[in-house]
Structure formats: C-alpha cells, structure tokens
Amino acid sequence: MAKRRSGVAALYNKVVNFNVESLFARHPGPGAPRTVFFNQNLPDSYFDPKGKPKKEHVYPTNQVISSKYTIITFLPRNLLEQFRRIANIFFAFIAILQFFPQFSTISPGLVLIPIIIVLGITALKDGYEDVKRHQSDRHVNHSQVRVLASGDWVNPNMNGKKSRTFVRGIIPTRRLKRKDVEAGAPTKQDPDIEYDRADSMEEGEHHMFGHAEENNRPHWHKTKWEDIRVGDFVKIMDNEPIPADLLICATSEEENVAFVETKNLDGETNLKSRNACPALTDLRTATDCVSKLNVFSVECDRPDTNMYRFNATVTRNGEKFPVDVQTVLLRGTVLRNTDWVIGVVLFTGVETKIVLNSGGTPSKRSRVERQINPQVLVNLAILAIMAVVCAIAGSQIEATKYAEGAPWLYDDDESGDNPRVNGLITWAFALITFQNIVPISLYISIEFVKTCQALFIYFDYDIFYAKKNQPTIARSYNLSDDLGQIEYIFSDKTGTLTQNSMVFRECSIAGTVYHGDPEEDKDGDIKKTTGNSTEIVREASNDSSYASTSARGDHPVVPSAADVIAVKLSNGVLKHFSDERLSQDLVRAVEAEPESENAAQARSLNGFFSVLALCHTVLTAVDPATGAIEYKAQSPDEAALVQAAADVGFIFRGREKEILLLQTPFSKEIERYELLNILEFTSARKRMSVVVKKLDEEDGRLFLLTKGADNVIFERLKAGGDDLKRTTEAHLEDFANAGLRTLTLAYKVIQDDEYEAWSEHYHEASTALDDREGKIEAVCDELERELRLLGATAIEDRLQDGVPETIADLKLAGIKIWVATGDKLETAIAIGRSTNLIAEESNIIIIRGSDRPVQQQMIQAVEEFFPDSGILDEHGLVTCAPKSPSTESASAFPMRRLSIGVRDIVGDDNGDRPGGFVLVIDGAALDHALSDDDHKALLLRLATQCEGVVCCRVSPLQKALVVKMVKDGLGVMTLAIGDGANDVSMIQAADVGVGISGEEGLQAVNSSDYAIAQFRFLKKLLLVHGHWSYARNGIMIVNFFYKNIVCIGVLWWFQIYCGWSSAYAFEYTYLLFWNSFWTIAPVLGIGLFDRIVDADVLMAFPELYRYGRERTWFSMKSFCIYMLDGVVQSVPIYFIITYTYFTTTTRTDGYSIALYEYSTTMVFTTVVAVSLFNGLNTNVWTGWVFFAIFIGIIVLWLFTVVYNAISPGWTVTNVYGNNHYLFTSAYFWLSQPLVIAIALLPRYLYRAWQLGYAPGDLEILRYIRKTQPDLDMTTLRSESMRSKPYASSRRRPSSRMSRTSIACSSVDNLSLDLRRTQDPRCASRTDMSTGIRSVHRGFDFATEEGGVAMRRMQTNLSERRQSSRNLPSLRQISPKRSLRLFSSLRRKRSPTFKKDD
C-alpha cells in the first residue's frame, strides 16, 4: 500500500512539475566538432550523394531568441500551459457535457463562452508579454556589425535558416540581401559600405565613400547581427560589442593585442588583454582577407559552456597553430582601448558560450497559482462526493417509490429509463448543478487583478527612475504575489550592486588620515596643473577612441603626454581626489628644509604618492579634443590610484618604452625612472612590486615599490616602527568597516650588489623548465623583505544609490541574500562589506578549490563553527577532528593564525560568537560541491547556517545551478536580480527574475519578469507591492471559494427536500450571474484596493514582510477555514428561511408558497451576507471598497425588480409576478437581517476578540495609523529601535558615504580603536583551504593575472636584461647612499643624507 501511495505521489508530482517548454524547446544536442574553411571550397565529404550539405556541417544562425512563442507554436503551447490548471480541464469537461441533451441547461454554444473568454483573455495577455520579448530580441538581432564583402568573395561555410518569429509572422519585413553572397553591385553611395585606407590602416583609420565603380573592391558592409554566418570576416571598432565568438586575426595595437571588457560574462570590471593568432596577423585589411593566397582553416572542438576554455587549431600552409581563450573574443564582451579588431566567426547564436550558459525561457507560474491546484482538487473531490450521494440517494428513492407505484415513475423500468441509469444521469447532472464549487470566473478575476497590480507597479513614481525616464515594468503579469513571498535573493555584483566606478576616498600616510574634501566634483572635470596648484577645466569631449601614446608613439596631431598640462578623469573613476589638509601638508613638505621637523613628513608624502604613480601597468593617452592626459588601465582600481596621485600633483606622464615619466611637486622637471622588473600581482601573492632606477645625475638609486594586502605587507616589514604599524592597522580596520577597498604601500631601497645578485637568480628562475612559477615566487619573496611602511589607501567601489540601506532592510525582512559574481574573492568580500551583506562583526568562512578536497573543507567548517548543528550526523559523516581551535594539534588540517599583531582572534567559544557567519565559496569549489548529491546537500546545510553567502568566480551556468540547488533543496521562493547577459540563466532559474537595465545591455531585462532601473527599487517592489499583491490575492482567492461554497451549501441542503434529484433551488438565472454580477465586485475590491497596512508602514517596518514569507495570507489551512465558514453560514441561511416560510404561509390568500418565493429571499440573504463577509475581511474601507461591497447588492435588487416584471409577451420566465409576493412578504424583510447577523456572528466575534485581546503587529500598526494619522512611521521605527539597542546589527554608512565617518588622525586618539582591533572576539576571516585565520581589513585589488599585456611587458624587460646583463651603470654609483625614498627637498638644494631614517 505504501508503495502504491508513493507511486501515486510520484505520478502527481510528475504531472504538477510538467514543463510545457520541454515539448517545444529545441534540443539540438551537443554540437559536433567543426572545421571552418576560408578562401577555399568545402571538401566533398561535407556533402551527401545528392550534393546537399550534411546536417552536422550546417551551423546555426546568429539569431538569438529569448521569447517563448512563434506564430505556429503560440496556440498549442499556450493552451497546454493554461490546461495545466486543473480547473480549466474541469470547465472544459462540464461545457462538453452540456452538449448532450440529457444535461442541457441552456444553449450548448453559450456554455462554451465562459471558458473561451477565460482562455482568450489569458492568451492575449501572454501574447502581449511575448511580443515585448520579440521586440527586445529584434533590437539585439538587428544591431549592426561590419562584415567582409566583395564582388567575387563567397563564404563557403553552410548556415541554417533563421527562425520565423512571432513578430515576423505577423508583420512581414523585407529581407535584405547579403552583399558578400549575392551578386550585383551595391547601391551608389551606400552609407553601410566602408573601405580600408591602405596607407593609414596601420594607424587604424578608416573612411567611407561610395563610388559605384569601386563597389566591387573588398570592403566592409554593415550587416545585422542575425545575418552573421560562421566563416565571416568581421571588423569590430572600439567600444563595440562582440556579436559572436570570434578568432582574432589582427588588431590596431602593437603586437596585435586587444583589450576587452568581460563584465557581461564574468562580472569583472578590469579589462582583459587578448592577442591575435600568430598565423593570421597579416590579415589587416579587407583586401588581405579576400585574397586567394590567404587560404586557411580552423578546426574547433565542440561548443561547450566553459567560459575559460577554448580549444582550436589554425592550419595554414601546412603548419598548425594552437588557439586558446586568449586569442578569441566571446559574444557579450566589449572591445575597449583598441581602435579595431579583425576576426573570423567560429560560433554563432545558440552555440556561443554566453548563450550556452543561458537556458530557454521558462513558463513560470506563481506559487499561489500552484497552490490553487490542490485546493481545486479538494473541491472537485467534494463535488464528486456530492454527485455520488445524489446519484445513490436518487436511485434508491426512485427504486423504492417505483415499487410502491408512484405515478410519476410510470414505465420507469426500460433500458434507457430505470433507477440505475437515472442515478448515473443524476450524478452527471449534479456535476453541472454544483459546478460553481470551482468558479470559472476565479481565474479570469486573478488575471484581471494581476494585470492591474502590474499597472500599479508601472505607475508608482517612487520606483520610477527620472534620470532615464524609466518606470518599473512587470514583464510577466502573473508573478506579482510571488514578490511578497521571497525567502532568498540571488544578486549579481557588477552593475547590480555597484556602478562599475571607483572613488579614491581616503588614505593613511605616516599615521595621518586624509579623508578628502566633502565637496563633490562634477563628473568629466579635468584638472589642469600649473606649478604646484591645480585648477578645474571643463571636459569638452567624451571620446575615448583615441590611441594610447605608449602603444604607438605620439599621434601626429596630438601633443605628447609629457607636454600636456591637464589630466582628464579616467574611465571608471567618478571624481577627482582633493583634501585641503593634504594640500597644505604638501606645500609645507615642498618648502621643508632637510633638517627641519617637516622633513620626515615630506619624505613620507613624496614616497607614498610616488609609489601610487609608479607601481602599476597603466598606459597614458591624450585626448585630441581637450589635449588632456587620460589614464588607460585594465582595472578601475589602478586608474583610481594613479588618478589620485595625479590629482595631488604626482602626475604619471606615460612611458617611453621602459622609461617612466613622473611629474611631482618636489621637482620642476619631469623625473625619469627606468623600469627594471615587474613582480606581478596574483591572487596567491596578493601584492605587486616594481623595481625602478631613478635616472638622475645626483640620485641613481634602485627602489622596490610595493602595494598589496595588509597582512602580506605587514609580515614583510622591517623590524621597528611599531607605533606606525599599529596606527595604520587601526586605520585599515576603520576603512574596512566603512566598506572601502584597501591597499597597503611600502618600499625599500635596494643596494646595487644586492640587486645584481637577485637579478641573476630571477633570470634563472624565469628560464627554469621545472616549477617556473614556484621558483619565481620564491625569488620575488627574497627581494620583498625588509620593507618600510608608507601607508594605506581606501577606495570606494561606488555602489548604486541606496544599496546598503536596501540590503539591510531586506535582511531585516528575513530574506537571505546571496551574491553570485564572477569577480575574484577579495572583490566579492569587499562589496559584501560595503553593501551590509557582511556586517562589521560577521565572521567569514572561505571555501575554495585547492589541493585540499572541498568536502573536507566543508566538514571542518561545520566542526569548527557549527559543532552543535547536527549536520554531520544527518549526513552520516563522523570524523575525529577537534571541534575548536584550542586542540588544533590533533586536527588533520589544523587552523593556523596569520601574524597580524593580534594575540588571539578566535576563541574556544567561536560557535557562539555574535555577528553570525558569512560563507564565501569560489567557482572551483562549487564545481566539486555541485557534482555530487551528498556534497550538494552538505553545502546547502552549511550555507543555511550562515546569514549570507557570497559565490565568487562563478560562471553563468553555476549561478543558475546555485539558484536551483536552493530552490529545489529547500523548497523556498527565490528571486534573482542582475543586469548582464551572464545573469540570464540565474534570472530564468529563479521563481522571480528581476533585470536591471544598466550599462551591460538589455539581455537581463529581456529575460526577466520585472525590469527595474535601480537596485534600491527592489525594496518597495518586494515590501510594498509584493506584500500587498500576495495579501490581496490570497485573501481574494479564499473569499472567492467561500462565496461559492455558501451558494453550493444552500443548493446542497435543498437536495434533502427534492429527492436528491440535483434540482436547482434558485432560479437558474441567479446561479448564472452569481460569479458575474452579484458577488464578483467585493472580491475584486479586495484584490485591487485592500491594504493590510499603508505603504509607508511596510517601508518603515521591513519585519512585517515575515507575514508573506510565512505564507500567512494563502495556505491550505486558510482555505479550509474559509470553506468551513461558508458551509456553516449556509446552514442558517437555508434552514431558518425555509422553516420560516413553510411554518406559516406568507401569503394573505392562504395558498402555499411557490419555490422561487422563498428561494429568492435566500438569494438576497446569501448575496448580502457574502458581500458583508468580504467587507469584514477587508482591512481598509476606501470609497472604492464601499462601491465594490454594495454594487452587487444594488444590481441584484434592480435585476430582480425588472426580471420579475417581464411579461410573457416579451419572454417566458419562471418568476413573472414574483414581485407581488416577494416584496409584500414580512418574512422577506424580517428574515434577512436576522439570518445575516447569525451567519456573520462567528467571524465578527473572532475579529473583535483578535483586535481587542490578541492583536498582531499589523492590527497594532493599523490602530496607530487610525488614531494618529499624522504620525511619521519612520520616527516610530527609530523610537522602537532605540528601545531595543541590540535588536539589530549596526548599519554601515550609506552608499554616499560621509568622509567624516573616520576620525582618527593621530596615535593619541586610537585607544578605543586599538582595543577594538585587539579584541579576541572581533570578526574573523577563516580560509578553510589553507587553515589561515586573520582579521579582514578590506584588501582588494583587481587586475588581469598573467594576461597578454603583462606577458608582453615582461618579455620586453627580459630582452633588455639579456642585452645588458652586466649593468655597468649600477657599478659606477657608490654603494654608500641613503635609504630614504626619493629626495623630498627642492631641486636647487644638494641632497643631504642620513644613516638612518
């Protein structure tokens, strides 16, 4: 029996979870490996005997469709989606049943009208939503790109046909012919045709002209994205998006390097460098590309979802050249800082990596809608029971009375007319009689209400972004109530939480904090340097397409970076840095005498900003319009640092090969430094260093300049200077607590002989064949010792407005927030802190892919931090590892504390620490955790113990898998929010997807259910609109079932007195209009106008959202209560009125009453009782609610008066003349108030008791609003929080952080901060892969690791070392020199040296 039950349950779950999209989704299967041919014919093996190309060699088009329907699939797919509703199946069955004459009530054609209307309106709504998706797809697919074309050049590779979409099917459009395939000359002066200027192609110039006689020359033709084919040559210009997966042939830059922005794929803001395939670098013009001499082919592996792997081989002239991810441009990336790139298309459309990581558009249904199905099944079960009872009872009565010779059963023993057959007919007729137990108007009412709720969202000015004139749009109307039940939010970082822009906010130099001036500079300002001062010059151009001066030399019409006097605001940097106190200190430092008291401060300031201006890989460019320098950095972090140095007078003026040019306030001339080595940044090293030599006749010393994480730098500092270390540590702690990203700066002076020896070791390590990376790291570590601390920087990754406050309020609402980003771990943690996701006192648990198994990391995390959770027992995992760090000697993988000057960080009672825990896990660890069900369950249980989770370095597909893991594993309501193409799969996987129309395009919006302009709008969308919609819809639905069960109850009790014949108690017209006119308005009033509390109350008290999370407003429990209430109310309505009328006749003539006399009284009583009951369940009575409650009653009166007066001359009715008996009867007037009062008394007493003796939060707040309408709820909230000082965690500064939040500028005022820092119970950061525990101080630095550009620089430096290994210049300088960094004195003075600083 149990097995049978489980089988039925499995079948039910299969039916409920059936996905319609699985029937209509295209399943092409994994693509096959391919060979793409260029300038040659396809081999014969690619064709079948009939000369047609084989299927595996026909590639998909570049058309990408996010919509659900086509003109062909719309009707069947939409009908299947709608008939997932069990009620619709029932309504269709009842309509078909009434086509048989035995069960006909009215015209058979008329009974189809209601179901057709319901299906039609829903289909129109779904079709409208999908048309909007098609329009968005059209916008993307019709973007243009330059494609190679020529009179005789043909792309031999085969592509399939484009799909005929919904919009194409309705609105035919002229199909443009492709110029590279079709014969014939283009139109004269075609603006879509561009030619290469051969003599300037090297500089990346191009122009357009349209001479007809030259149109057959090779050229670039602007073509729609959807028309791009595999095998096309395309030309991408600066700042243009990549339309398909391309192999790079050539670029405008030296050594054929290109820079791309990949934040649409992985969320990272730093630029990535890519290089051309060495075999194709000669294809630099259209003429080169079409030349028959340039024959080659590209063998590609099958398309896959891995964003970081690409395997292919180029074959040219018999030689093979490897292709990897460094030589391709993926769809979704954007070309930056590169004039042009020529590439060949390898993968298009659904086979591109970004689309492979996105799922098909799902058919989402709200939880409320899914919950209705079981309730409809309950009602259908009740209906079946009622029909069976009527059939059995009617059959038995008929059989008994026939034997007794009842005259009305004469000849009732034939094959088509006997008790058994009539019992079956009674059963079927009972289904029709009681069909209103499942109201057909319920679904159309829900659709109408949800459409109105979507309009309420659209017209809400509070979530309207005036800057872009963009409202919040509901793209899926049927999910509004899901917004009120969200339990988990999954958010992208870049563009969603942040603006992709940096601000150099504060810095600590030699123990002094400079907070920056509070005045806001206007974006786009240019700082012009005039001596030691600066002035602001308005930017005249936003053009960023000019070339880097360091890449190809000075532009012929653009001045050199060494000559200009203005610095433009860098891309990705929001504002200039200025600090009045710092400016004064710099002035004093410049004027300081060598032996004065300001000399030490002068050296510190000079050294600090010199490190910022020299320790980087930034390039300079000159804007031809403004003549100002602009810094071109691979990451906005580096740009902000170099920009800040320039803002205070330390201007990096570019590179002349390996010579760095620096202008400082301490020198009238531009200082020159020779770059000798770059010790590049990696995630493992967490630091970057450069070795430079100052090219100065008086000072030719060697310096090591370093910036990196505080813990890495501090452990490499020279002994001594403890006061400065403690002060800087305290400042770093304050920076991190303010959510700022920190870097620590240090330096040391290198002796010549020390460098010569080290350089030899470095050369040997860099040329080693075995363990090259490890040896280089060891050699670098040797040099990066005995450093001298300079200070620290604090950069703000500018958040979207209101993000910290929104996240804090959503956490107060009880919503768990997970961040899923492609950024690296430190960046994700920094954003977590600045957004309030990671609180100041939160303990961070890090799990990452490493040599240590991920499962062991998770097990030890549970043992260390959640020993009493029982997670390991649930999963049958028993280990002998200790449960606290105090006994770590016995642990298989002991925790070890990083040396940071703190005596202890985590005590034995770590599991009980306040502040909670935040889990941080990277993509490599997720790969292992999600690959096994046991590991997945363990990860899920560990994550649920934490107050937040941050997933970093994750692919788009992993984002979706994480969402599905939580949604399916916990059965919770999820919401995903993002703004890029890399968020599409996550948005589609969640119950509700929200797209932000940001800088990363509209891909996320096109696939979303709701489109918003700012993350902060999510607060009102959920807490107000979501909560209102869920409460309104839930209360409306249960009231809908209630009002129908009252009517059905009255009809049921009537069966006792009509021989269980399934006859109607009411005149059929009253039943026909029951859900159309009499009782529809009150429930619609609840769905449209009810408010559990006002919007400002919900915004001020986010905790009220728990009513939605806990599913208070709609559940099987509330459904049963309302159903029982309806049954109970039907008893007095039927029996009191029945016995009132039949005890003594109401007629004055003494005749007995007719059926419709007293049943019409029941109709009036039932409608009034139901309407008032609905009003009793409405929380706020506005004018619209009053109208909705009483309009049905008024319409009923008017209808009855008119309908009963219609004479047979017009039409025959069963109630003609009923007015004469109905309204003159005392029973009609007296029974209604009595029966209505008795029916409503139980609910009224319960509500009165609840409000008087057991009020909830909502009732209390409604009472406060009623009695004190002018009270500001925000003030009330503040007072309640003050009365509970420990009720919530401390909030961090808002997104517009005050620069006066940190007030510790000297050692004297640090006593409190130092005590806090040394508190053994302060928040910790534990890396489970290494066993290191430390205090997080906000370190973060984003740059490309091991990229093409860095490899190029390292190669150039290596070649210089090979050509000058003896370093003669170093030996000519005396080794006896000061260890100070740079001369801080004016140039006219001779430098004075000391033995010690």
Short mmCIF file of C-alpha atoms in Angstrom, two decimals, residues 729-740 1301-1304 1310 1313 1316:
data_model
loop_
_atom_site.label_atom_id
_atom_site.label_comp_id
_atom_site.label_asym_id
_atom_site.label_seq_id
_atom_site.Cartn_x
_atom_site.Cartn_y
_atom_site.Cartn_z
CA GLU A 729 46.31 48.79 11.27
CA ALA A 730 43.69 50.80 13.10
CA HIS A 731 43.11 52.98 10.06
CA LEU A 732 42.79 49.90 7.85
CA GLU A 733 40.24 48.49 10.28
CA ASP A 734 38.20 51.68 10.02
CA PHE A 735 38.46 51.71 6.23
CA ALA A 736 37.29 48.10 6.02
CA ASN A 737 34.40 48.71 8.43
CA ALA A 738 33.29 51.56 6.19
CA GLY A 739 33.18 49.11 3.27
CA LEU A 740 36.21 50.57 1.49
CA SER A 1301 32.98 58.93 9.38
CA ILE A 1302 36.54 58.19 10.40
CA ALA A 1303 38.03 60.49 12.99
CA CYS A 1304 41.38 59.09 13.94
CA LEU A 1310 43.36 55.48 18.84
CA ASP A 1313 40.15 51.60 18.06
CA ARG A 1316 38.58 47.01 19.41
#
